[in-house]
PDB file of C-alpha atoms in Angstrom:
ATOM      1  CA  UNK A 121     -10.311 -28.168-123.165  1.00  0.00           C
ATOM      2  CA  UNK A 122      -7.567 -28.212-120.553  1.00  0.00           C
ATOM      3  CA  UNK A 123      -5.626 -31.429-120.153  1.00  0.00           C
ATOM      4  CA  UNK A 124      -6.617 -31.758-116.480  1.00  0.00           C
ATOM      5  CA  UNK A 125      -9.705 -30.160-114.974  1.00  0.00           C
ATOM      6  CA  UNK A 126     -10.497 -29.751-111.312  1.00  0.00           C
ATOM      7  CA  UNK A 127     -13.232 -27.861-109.489  1.00  0.00           C
ATOM      8  CA  UNK A 128     -11.381 -24.922-107.905  1.00  0.00           C
ATOM      9  CA  UNK A 129     -13.821 -24.598-105.021  1.00  0.00           C
ATOM     10  CA  UNK A 130     -13.518 -23.187-102.468  1.00  0.00           C
ATOM     11  CA  UNK A 131     -15.014 -26.139-100.641  1.00  0.00           C
ATOM     12  CA  UNK A 132     -16.059 -25.642 -97.020  1.00  0.00           C
ATOM     13  CA  UNK A 133     -17.091 -28.590 -94.823  1.00  0.00           C
ATOM     14  CA  UNK A 134     -17.665 -29.161 -91.098  1.00  0.00           C
ATOM     15  CA  UNK A 135     -15.118 -31.118 -89.101  1.00  0.00           C
ATOM     16  CA  UNK A 136     -15.736 -34.865 -89.365  1.00  0.00           C
ATOM     17  CA  UNK A 137     -17.325 -34.709 -92.819  1.00  0.00           C
ATOM     18  CA  UNK A 138     -16.329 -36.917 -95.720  1.00  0.00           C
ATOM     19  CA  UNK A 139     -14.709 -34.857 -98.468  1.00  0.00           C
ATOM     20  CA  UNK A 140     -14.710 -35.839-102.130  1.00  0.00           C
ATOM     21  CA  UNK A 141     -12.254 -34.161-104.498  1.00  0.00           C
ATOM     22  CA  UNK A 142     -12.285 -34.935-108.200  1.00  0.00           C
ATOM     23  CA  UNK A 143     -10.365 -34.430-111.418  1.00  0.00           C
ATOM     24  CA  UNK A 144     -11.063 -35.269-115.031  1.00  0.00           C
ATOM     25  CA  UNK A 145      -8.480 -35.532-117.759  1.00  0.00           C
ATOM     26  CA  UNK A 146      -8.290 -35.904-121.505  1.00  0.00           C
ATOM     27  CA  UNK A 147      -4.965 -37.705-122.156  1.00  0.00           C
ATOM     28  CA  UNK A 148      -5.553 -41.459-122.217  1.00  0.00           C
ATOM     29  CA  UNK A 149      -1.779 -42.054-121.990  1.00  0.00           C
ATOM     30  CA  UNK A 150      -1.679 -40.976-118.343  1.00  0.00           C
ATOM     31  CA  UNK A 151      -0.833 -43.968-116.166  1.00  0.00           C
ATOM     32  CA  UNK A 152       0.388 -42.430-112.925  1.00  0.00           C
ATOM     33  CA  UNK A 153      -1.970 -40.417-110.784  1.00  0.00           C
ATOM     34  CA  UNK A 154      -1.035 -38.374-107.765  1.00  0.00           C
ATOM     35  CA  UNK A 155      -2.676 -36.166-105.188  1.00  0.00           C
ATOM     36  CA  UNK A 156      -0.713 -33.375-103.567  1.00  0.00           C
ATOM     37  CA  UNK A 157      -1.658 -31.198-100.625  1.00  0.00           C
ATOM     38  CA  UNK A 158      -0.396 -27.620-100.561  1.00  0.00           C
ATOM     39  CA  UNK A 159      -0.641 -25.443 -97.510  1.00  0.00           C
ATOM     40  CA  UNK A 160      -0.493 -21.683 -97.939  1.00  0.00           C
ATOM     41  CA  UNK A 161       3.024 -20.474 -98.743  1.00  0.00           C
ATOM     42  CA  UNK A 162       4.389 -24.017 -98.880  1.00  0.00           C
ATOM     43  CA  UNK A 163       5.426 -26.409-101.636  1.00  0.00           C
ATOM     44  CA  UNK A 164       3.133 -29.307-102.614  1.00  0.00           C
ATOM     45  CA  UNK A 165       3.361 -32.466-100.503  1.00  0.00           C
ATOM     46  CA  UNK A 166       2.625 -35.865-102.038  1.00  0.00           C
ATOM     47  CA  UNK A 167      -0.369 -37.566-100.388  1.00  0.00           C
ATOM     48  CA  UNK A 168      -1.259 -40.482-102.628  1.00  0.00           C
ATOM     49  CA  UNK A 169       0.226 -42.139-105.687  1.00  0.00           C
ATOM     50  CA  UNK A 170      -1.664 -44.637-107.843  1.00  0.00           C
ATOM     51  CA  UNK A 171      -0.695 -46.563-110.934  1.00  0.00           C
ATOM     52  CA  UNK A 172      -3.450 -47.260-113.487  1.00  0.00           C
ATOM     53  CA  UNK A 173      -7.041 -47.913-112.402  1.00  0.00           C
ATOM     54  CA  UNK A 174      -8.158 -48.976-108.953  1.00  0.00           C
ATOM     55  CA  UNK A 175      -8.322 -47.831-105.360  1.00  0.00           C
ATOM     56  CA  UNK A 176      -5.643 -47.097-102.826  1.00  0.00           C
ATOM     57  CA  UNK A 177      -6.182 -46.367 -99.163  1.00  0.00           C
ATOM     58  CA  UNK A 178      -3.853 -44.702 -96.686  1.00  0.00           C
ATOM     59  CA  UNK A 179      -5.322 -43.886 -93.304  1.00  0.00           C
ATOM     60  CA  UNK A 180      -8.146 -41.400 -93.767  1.00  0.00           C
ATOM     61  CA  UNK A 181      -7.348 -40.929 -97.463  1.00  0.00           C
ATOM     62  CA  UNK A 182      -8.612 -43.054-100.373  1.00  0.00           C
ATOM     63  CA  UNK A 183      -7.637 -42.455-103.981  1.00  0.00           C
ATOM     64  CA  UNK A 184      -9.692 -43.869-106.841  1.00  0.00           C
ATOM     65  CA  UNK A 185      -8.793 -43.983-110.509  1.00  0.00           C
ATOM     66  CA  UNK A 186     -11.217 -44.828-113.302  1.00  0.00           C
ATOM     67  CA  UNK A 187      -9.231 -44.745-116.531  1.00  0.00           C
ATOM     68  CA  UNK A 188     -12.234 -45.727-118.638  1.00  0.00           C
ATOM     69  CA  UNK A 189     -13.979 -42.523-117.564  1.00  0.00           C
ATOM     70  CA  UNK A 190     -10.755 -40.487-117.269  1.00  0.00           C
ATOM     71  CA  UNK A 191     -11.783 -39.559-113.739  1.00  0.00           C
ATOM     72  CA  UNK A 192      -9.900 -39.649-110.457  1.00  0.00           C
ATOM     73  CA  UNK A 193     -11.050 -38.942-106.919  1.00  0.00           C
ATOM     74  CA  UNK A 194      -9.608 -38.376-103.476  1.00  0.00           C
ATOM     75  CA  UNK A 195     -11.777 -39.074-100.442  1.00  0.00           C
ATOM     76  CA  UNK A 196     -10.924 -37.754 -97.009  1.00  0.00           C
ATOM     77  CA  UNK A 197     -12.749 -39.379 -94.105  1.00  0.00           C
ATOM     78  CA  UNK A 198     -13.255 -37.733 -90.713  1.00  0.00           C
ATOM     79  CA  UNK A 199     -11.913 -34.441 -92.039  1.00  0.00           C
ATOM     80  CA  UNK A 200      -9.907 -32.300 -89.637  1.00  0.00           C
ATOM     81  CA  UNK A 201      -9.167 -28.552 -89.566  1.00  0.00           C
ATOM     82  CA  UNK A 202      -5.549 -29.485 -90.342  1.00  0.00           C
ATOM     83  CA  UNK A 203      -6.776 -30.829 -93.700  1.00  0.00           C
ATOM     84  CA  UNK A 204      -7.553 -27.246 -94.756  1.00  0.00           C
ATOM     85  CA  UNK A 205      -5.325 -26.707 -97.783  1.00  0.00           C
ATOM     86  CA  UNK A 206      -5.340 -26.731-101.560  1.00  0.00           C
ATOM     87  CA  UNK A 207      -5.464 -30.215-103.084  1.00  0.00           C
ATOM     88  CA  UNK A 208      -3.805 -30.710-106.453  1.00  0.00           C
ATOM     89  CA  UNK A 209      -4.275 -33.724-108.677  1.00  0.00           C
ATOM     90  CA  UNK A 210      -1.343 -34.561-110.941  1.00  0.00           C
ATOM     91  CA  UNK A 211      -0.771 -37.071-113.719  1.00  0.00           C
ATOM     92  CA  UNK A 212       2.079 -38.452-115.739  1.00  0.00           C
ATOM     93  CA  UNK A 213       2.583 -40.901-118.587  1.00  0.00           C
ATOM     94  CA  UNK A 214       5.727 -42.288-116.929  1.00  0.00           C
ATOM     95  CA  UNK A 215       7.432 -42.072-113.575  1.00  0.00           C
ATOM     96  CA  UNK A 216      10.258 -39.883-114.790  1.00  0.00           C
ATOM     97  CA  UNK A 217       8.405 -36.793-113.538  1.00  0.00           C
ATOM     98  CA  UNK A 218       9.285 -34.856-116.664  1.00  0.00           C
ATOM     99  CA  UNK A 219       5.747 -34.602-117.989  1.00  0.00           C
ATOM    100  CA  UNK A 220       3.733 -34.174-114.812  1.00  0.00           C
ATOM    101  CA  UNK A 221       0.526 -32.245-115.474  1.00  0.00           C
ATOM    102  CA  UNK A 222      -1.172 -30.658-112.495  1.00  0.00           C
ATOM    103  CA  UNK A 223      -4.779 -29.652-112.117  1.00  0.00           C
ATOM    104  CA  UNK A 224      -5.501 -26.110-110.917  1.00  0.00           C
ATOM    105  CA  UNK A 225      -6.225 -27.275-107.363  1.00  0.00           C
ATOM    106  CA  UNK A 226      -9.263 -27.296-105.065  1.00  0.00           C
ATOM    107  CA  UNK A 227      -9.206 -25.112-101.971  1.00  0.00           C
ATOM    108  CA  UNK A 228     -10.632 -26.932 -98.946  1.00  0.00           C
ATOM    109  CA  UNK A 229     -11.594 -25.446 -95.587  1.00  0.00           C
ATOM    110  CA  UNK A 230     -12.596 -27.719 -92.722  1.00  0.00           C
ATOM    111  CA  UNK A 231     -14.533 -25.747 -90.137  1.00  0.00           C
ATOM    112  CA  UNK A 232     -14.188 -26.824 -86.461  1.00  0.00           C
TER     113      UNK A 232
ATOM    114  CA  UNK B 230       9.708 -30.811 -94.139  1.00  0.00           C
ATOM    115  CA  UNK B 231      11.427 -32.205 -97.217  1.00  0.00           C
ATOM    116  CA  UNK B 232      15.181 -31.992 -97.738  1.00  0.00           C
ATOM    117  CA  UNK B 233      14.724 -29.720-100.763  1.00  0.00           C
ATOM    118  CA  UNK B 234      15.755 -26.133-100.124  1.00  0.00           C
ATOM    119  CA  UNK B 235      15.248 -23.131-102.358  1.00  0.00           C
ATOM    120  CA  UNK B 236      16.715 -19.662-102.248  1.00  0.00           C
ATOM    121  CA  UNK B 237      15.821 -16.915-102.033  1.00  0.00           C
ATOM    122  CA  UNK B 238      12.310 -17.238-100.571  1.00  0.00           C
ATOM    123  CA  UNK B 239      11.124 -13.931-101.993  1.00  0.00           C
ATOM    124  CA  UNK B 240      12.430 -11.713-104.758  1.00  0.00           C
ATOM    125  CA  UNK B 241      11.314  -8.504-106.444  1.00  0.00           C
ATOM    126  CA  UNK B 242      12.700  -7.670-109.873  1.00  0.00           C
ATOM    127  CA  UNK B 243      12.046  -5.069-112.522  1.00  0.00           C
ATOM    128  CA  UNK B 244      10.730  -5.937-115.969  1.00  0.00           C
ATOM    129  CA  UNK B 245      13.612  -6.659-118.336  1.00  0.00           C
ATOM    130  CA  UNK B 246      16.001  -7.804-115.614  1.00  0.00           C
ATOM    131  CA  UNK B 247      17.454 -11.278-115.205  1.00  0.00           C
ATOM    132  CA  UNK B 248      17.004 -13.561-112.192  1.00  0.00           C
ATOM    133  CA  UNK B 249      18.656 -16.717-110.879  1.00  0.00           C
ATOM    134  CA  UNK B 250      16.857 -19.051-108.500  1.00  0.00           C
ATOM    135  CA  UNK B 251      18.589 -21.884-106.661  1.00  0.00           C
ATOM    136  CA  UNK B 252      17.589 -25.345-105.490  1.00  0.00           C
ATOM    137  CA  UNK B 253      19.395 -27.921-103.386  1.00  0.00           C
ATOM    138  CA  UNK B 254      18.023 -31.389-103.965  1.00  0.00           C
ATOM    139  CA  UNK B 255      17.285 -33.951-101.288  1.00  0.00           C
ATOM    140  CA  UNK B 256      20.211 -36.171-100.325  1.00  0.00           C
ATOM    141  CA  UNK B 257      20.407 -39.202-102.610  1.00  0.00           C
ATOM    142  CA  UNK B 258      18.354 -37.614-105.385  1.00  0.00           C
ATOM    143  CA  UNK B 259      19.846 -37.035-108.820  1.00  0.00           C
ATOM    144  CA  UNK B 260      17.047 -35.218-110.645  1.00  0.00           C
ATOM    145  CA  UNK B 261      15.601 -31.741-110.286  1.00  0.00           C
ATOM    146  CA  UNK B 262      12.438 -30.481-111.949  1.00  0.00           C
ATOM    147  CA  UNK B 263      11.336 -26.851-111.994  1.00  0.00           C
ATOM    148  CA  UNK B 264       7.747 -25.632-111.979  1.00  0.00           C
ATOM    149  CA  UNK B 265       6.030 -22.258-112.253  1.00  0.00           C
ATOM    150  CA  UNK B 266       2.882 -21.793-110.166  1.00  0.00           C
ATOM    151  CA  UNK B 267       0.819 -18.703-110.885  1.00  0.00           C
ATOM    152  CA  UNK B 268      -1.600 -17.526-108.221  1.00  0.00           C
ATOM    153  CA  UNK B 269      -4.639 -19.812-108.045  1.00  0.00           C
ATOM    154  CA  UNK B 270      -3.193 -22.290-110.542  1.00  0.00           C
ATOM    155  CA  UNK B 271      -1.475 -25.631-110.376  1.00  0.00           C
ATOM    156  CA  UNK B 272       2.268 -25.892-110.996  1.00  0.00           C
ATOM    157  CA  UNK B 273       3.353 -25.920-114.650  1.00  0.00           C
ATOM    158  CA  UNK B 274       6.381 -27.967-115.636  1.00  0.00           C
ATOM    159  CA  UNK B 275       9.283 -25.844-116.923  1.00  0.00           C
ATOM    160  CA  UNK B 276      12.069 -28.405-117.344  1.00  0.00           C
ATOM    161  CA  UNK B 277      13.919 -31.243-115.671  1.00  0.00           C
ATOM    162  CA  UNK B 278      17.635 -31.835-115.160  1.00  0.00           C
ATOM    163  CA  UNK B 279      19.093 -35.312-114.834  1.00  0.00           C
ATOM    164  CA  UNK B 280      22.822 -35.980-114.626  1.00  0.00           C
ATOM    165  CA  UNK B 281      23.546 -32.327-115.419  1.00  0.00           C
ATOM    166  CA  UNK B 282      21.588 -32.353-118.676  1.00  0.00           C
ATOM    167  CA  UNK B 283      18.126 -31.123-119.588  1.00  0.00           C
ATOM    168  CA  UNK B 284      15.861 -34.165-119.617  1.00  0.00           C
ATOM    169  CA  UNK B 285      12.538 -32.730-120.703  1.00  0.00           C
ATOM    170  CA  UNK B 286      11.015 -29.298-121.182  1.00  0.00           C
ATOM    171  CA  UNK B 287       7.552 -27.850-120.936  1.00  0.00           C
ATOM    172  CA  UNK B 288       6.048 -25.062-122.992  1.00  0.00           C
ATOM    173  CA  UNK B 289       8.318 -22.243-121.834  1.00  0.00           C
ATOM    174  CA  UNK B 290      10.399 -19.898-124.026  1.00  0.00           C
ATOM    175  CA  UNK B 291      14.207 -20.151-124.260  1.00  0.00           C
ATOM    176  CA  UNK B 292      14.665 -17.216-121.896  1.00  0.00           C
ATOM    177  CA  UNK B 293      13.956 -19.810-119.190  1.00  0.00           C
ATOM    178  CA  UNK B 294      17.155 -21.813-118.811  1.00  0.00           C
ATOM    179  CA  UNK B 295      18.766 -23.944-116.184  1.00  0.00           C
ATOM    180  CA  UNK B 296      21.814 -25.739-114.905  1.00  0.00           C
ATOM    181  CA  UNK B 297      22.482 -28.741-112.746  1.00  0.00           C
ATOM    182  CA  UNK B 298      25.752 -29.104-110.883  1.00  0.00           C
ATOM    183  CA  UNK B 299      27.742 -32.240-110.020  1.00  0.00           C
ATOM    184  CA  UNK B 300      26.243 -32.221-106.505  1.00  0.00           C
ATOM    185  CA  UNK B 301      22.779 -32.289-108.206  1.00  0.00           C
ATOM    186  CA  UNK B 302      21.820 -28.817-107.050  1.00  0.00           C
ATOM    187  CA  UNK B 303      20.248 -26.686-109.741  1.00  0.00           C
ATOM    188  CA  UNK B 304      19.640 -23.137-110.919  1.00  0.00           C
ATOM    189  CA  UNK B 305      16.771 -21.638-112.874  1.00  0.00           C
ATOM    190  CA  UNK B 306      17.626 -18.529-114.871  1.00  0.00           C
ATOM    191  CA  UNK B 307      15.058 -16.241-116.415  1.00  0.00           C
ATOM    192  CA  UNK B 308      16.166 -13.469-118.781  1.00  0.00           C
ATOM    193  CA  UNK B 309      14.237 -10.408-119.933  1.00  0.00           C
ATOM    194  CA  UNK B 310      11.684 -10.703-117.129  1.00  0.00           C
ATOM    195  CA  UNK B 311       8.062  -9.966-117.980  1.00  0.00           C
ATOM    196  CA  UNK B 312       5.227  -9.034-115.624  1.00  0.00           C
ATOM    197  CA  UNK B 313       3.607 -12.436-116.295  1.00  0.00           C
ATOM    198  CA  UNK B 314       6.678 -14.163-114.892  1.00  0.00           C
ATOM    199  CA  UNK B 315       5.453 -13.197-111.415  1.00  0.00           C
ATOM    200  CA  UNK B 316       4.750 -16.540-109.742  1.00  0.00           C
ATOM    201  CA  UNK B 317       5.896 -19.103-107.194  1.00  0.00           C
ATOM    202  CA  UNK B 318       8.792 -21.100-108.624  1.00  0.00           C
ATOM    203  CA  UNK B 319       9.046 -24.608-107.253  1.00  0.00           C
ATOM    204  CA  UNK B 320      11.737 -27.187-107.609  1.00  0.00           C
ATOM    205  CA  UNK B 321      11.232 -30.876-106.965  1.00  0.00           C
ATOM    206  CA  UNK B 322      13.902 -33.530-106.595  1.00  0.00           C
ATOM    207  CA  UNK B 323      13.620 -37.233-107.252  1.00  0.00           C
ATOM    208  CA  UNK B 324      15.774 -40.257-107.971  1.00  0.00           C
ATOM    209  CA  UNK B 325      15.839 -41.751-111.437  1.00  0.00           C
ATOM    210  CA  UNK B 326      17.562 -45.034-112.208  1.00  0.00           C
ATOM    211  CA  UNK B 327      17.960 -46.269-115.759  1.00  0.00           C
ATOM    212  CA  UNK B 328      15.349 -48.900-116.516  1.00  0.00           C
ATOM    213  CA  UNK B 329      13.491 -48.431-113.252  1.00  0.00           C
ATOM    214  CA  UNK B 330      10.550 -46.354-112.145  1.00  0.00           C
ATOM    215  CA  UNK B 331      11.464 -43.048-110.594  1.00  0.00           C
ATOM    216  CA  UNK B 332      10.883 -42.279-106.939  1.00  0.00           C
ATOM    217  CA  UNK B 333       8.355 -39.741-105.768  1.00  0.00           C
ATOM    218  CA  UNK B 334       9.290 -36.113-106.197  1.00  0.00           C
ATOM    219  CA  UNK B 335       9.714 -33.919-103.137  1.00  0.00           C
ATOM    220  CA  UNK B 336       9.065 -30.214-103.491  1.00  0.00           C
ATOM    221  CA  UNK B 337      10.825 -27.293-101.928  1.00  0.00           C
ATOM    222  CA  UNK B 338       8.921 -24.365-100.441  1.00  0.00           C
ATOM    223  CA  UNK B 339       9.376 -22.263-103.525  1.00  0.00           C
ATOM    224  CA  UNK B 340      10.668 -18.818-104.430  1.00  0.00           C
ATOM    225  CA  UNK B 341       8.041 -16.104-104.747  1.00  0.00           C
ATOM    226  CA  UNK B 342       9.102 -13.872-107.665  1.00  0.00           C
ATOM    227  CA  UNK B 343       7.403 -10.541-108.227  1.00  0.00           C
ATOM    228  CA  UNK B 344       8.160  -8.614-111.410  1.00  0.00           C
ATOM    229  CA  UNK B 345       7.256  -4.937-111.314  1.00  0.00           C
TER     230      UNK B 345
END
């Protein structure tokens, strides 16, 4: 079993849809949970950062962490064509960024 | 755009050769982490440099080595290149302070290495 699993997609949705992206993990020591967006031929860009369990909202994006189920989600409301990218979940036991484990990424296409 | 710059952007090397990739960290950051991202995969942590010393290493062989300079820029060196080393190599910079949580890591655009 991989340490972090993520549905690779591709996921295709119409503009305006609500998108749900999910990851599961096996290491109960993870405390810091991140979502990155990666456009083609670019480096990953941090979208959301959450410590421990709970929800965090930033504009159209909501991140949820359920440590009891080892499950994290990213919701995108009112999706836009500019949201078309690969979304990577990432996790770490500490904030020193020396043990960050990334999921394989989900490719998302938002169709106008 | 982040303040993290990587060079070169693309590189083609022959199996068995050596390669050096470079990363300039964002102003004010003192830590650089290197990642390997194979096609269709998430980035895999190679190692991190903090205050010019290796501060953590992933599951990569010793032929992957690095340096950090006093200005916090960094190099990734790979010896005896193999075909499987073909990937996007990313560096990320962040700020670590002793006893405090680190800041978020900002990624560069990566160096696309092709080994033939």
